[in-house]
């Protein structure tokens, strides 16, 4: 059986929810997905790429549209997560 992840990522890389908002989001998600094994909040340092595995269609810069697949494909980070 495969794992499924729901990641909520802000368009603004400098924005983070406050602790109260993060706790409220976890409460809401637990109500929506009562059978989930884990629901939590994780804050990454800086901008991070999350590899969607077989579901990845393309990887482009959101600012200029450049193709980043070759750069990401070099394996610049462990487990498909690359800090930019």
Coordinates of C-alpha atoms in Angstrom, one line a residue:
X1 CA 0.0 0.0 0.0
X2 CA 1.3 3.5 -0.8
X3 CA 1.4 6.5 1.4
X4 CA -0.6 9.6 0.5
X5 CA 0.4 13.2 1.5
X6 CA -1.6 16.4 1.5
X7 CA 0.8 19.3 1.7
X8 CA -0.5 22.9 2.0
X9 CA 2.1 25.3 0.7
X10 CA 1.7 29.1 0.6
X11 CA 2.4 31.0 -2.6
X12 CA 4.4 33.5 -0.4
X13 CA 7.6 31.7 0.7
X14 CA 8.0 34.1 3.6
X15 CA 4.6 33.6 5.1
X16 CA 3.9 31.1 7.9
X17 CA 0.7 30.7 9.9
X18 CA 0.8 31.5 13.6
X19 CA 0.8 28.6 16.1
X20 CA -2.9 29.0 16.9
X21 CA -3.8 28.9 13.2
X22 CA -1.6 25.8 12.7
X23 CA -3.3 24.0 15.6
X24 CA -6.7 24.9 14.3
X25 CA -5.8 23.5 10.8
X26 CA -4.7 20.2 12.4
X27 CA -8.0 20.0 14.3
X28 CA -10.0 20.6 11.2
X29 CA -7.9 18.0 9.2
X30 CA -8.4 15.4 12.0
X31 CA -12.2 15.9 11.7
X32 CA -12.0 15.6 7.9
X33 CA -9.7 12.5 7.9
X34 CA -10.4 10.6 11.2
X35 CA -8.6 7.4 9.9
X36 CA -5.3 9.2 9.1
X37 CA -2.3 7.8 10.8
X38 CA -0.5 11.1 11.1
X39 CA -1.6 14.7 10.8
X40 CA 0.9 17.4 11.8
X41 CA 2.5 20.7 10.9
X42 CA 6.0 20.9 9.6
X43 CA 7.8 24.1 8.7
X44 CA 10.7 23.9 6.2
X45 CA 13.7 26.2 6.3
X46 CA 13.5 28.3 3.1
X47 CA 12.0 27.3 -0.1
X48 CA 11.7 23.5 -0.6
X49 CA 10.9 21.2 -3.5
X50 CA 8.6 18.3 -2.7
X51 CA 8.9 15.5 -5.3
X52 CA 5.5 14.0 -6.2
X53 CA 7.1 10.9 -7.6
X54 CA 5.2 9.3 -10.5
X55 CA 2.7 12.1 -10.3
X56 CA 5.2 14.8 -11.3
X57 CA 4.4 16.2 -14.7
X58 CA 6.9 19.0 -14.9
X59 CA 9.0 21.2 -12.8
X60 CA 9.2 24.9 -13.7
X61 CA 10.3 28.1 -12.1
X62 CA 7.1 30.0 -11.0
X63 CA 8.7 33.3 -11.8
X64 CA 10.3 32.9 -15.2
X65 CA 8.9 29.5 -16.4
X66 CA 12.3 27.9 -16.9
X67 CA 12.4 24.1 -17.0
X68 CA 14.1 22.9 -13.8
X69 CA 13.8 19.1 -14.3
X70 CA 17.5 18.6 -15.2
X71 CA 18.6 20.6 -12.2
X72 CA 16.3 18.8 -9.8
X73 CA 17.1 15.4 -11.4
X74 CA 20.7 15.7 -10.3
X75 CA 19.7 14.6 -6.8
X76 CA 20.8 17.7 -5.0
X77 CA 18.9 16.6 -1.9
X78 CA 17.9 13.4 0.1
X79 CA 14.6 11.6 -0.5
X80 CA 13.3 13.9 -3.2
X81 CA 13.3 17.0 -1.0
X82 CA 15.6 19.7 -2.2
X83 CA 16.2 23.0 -0.3
X84 CA 16.5 25.9 -2.7

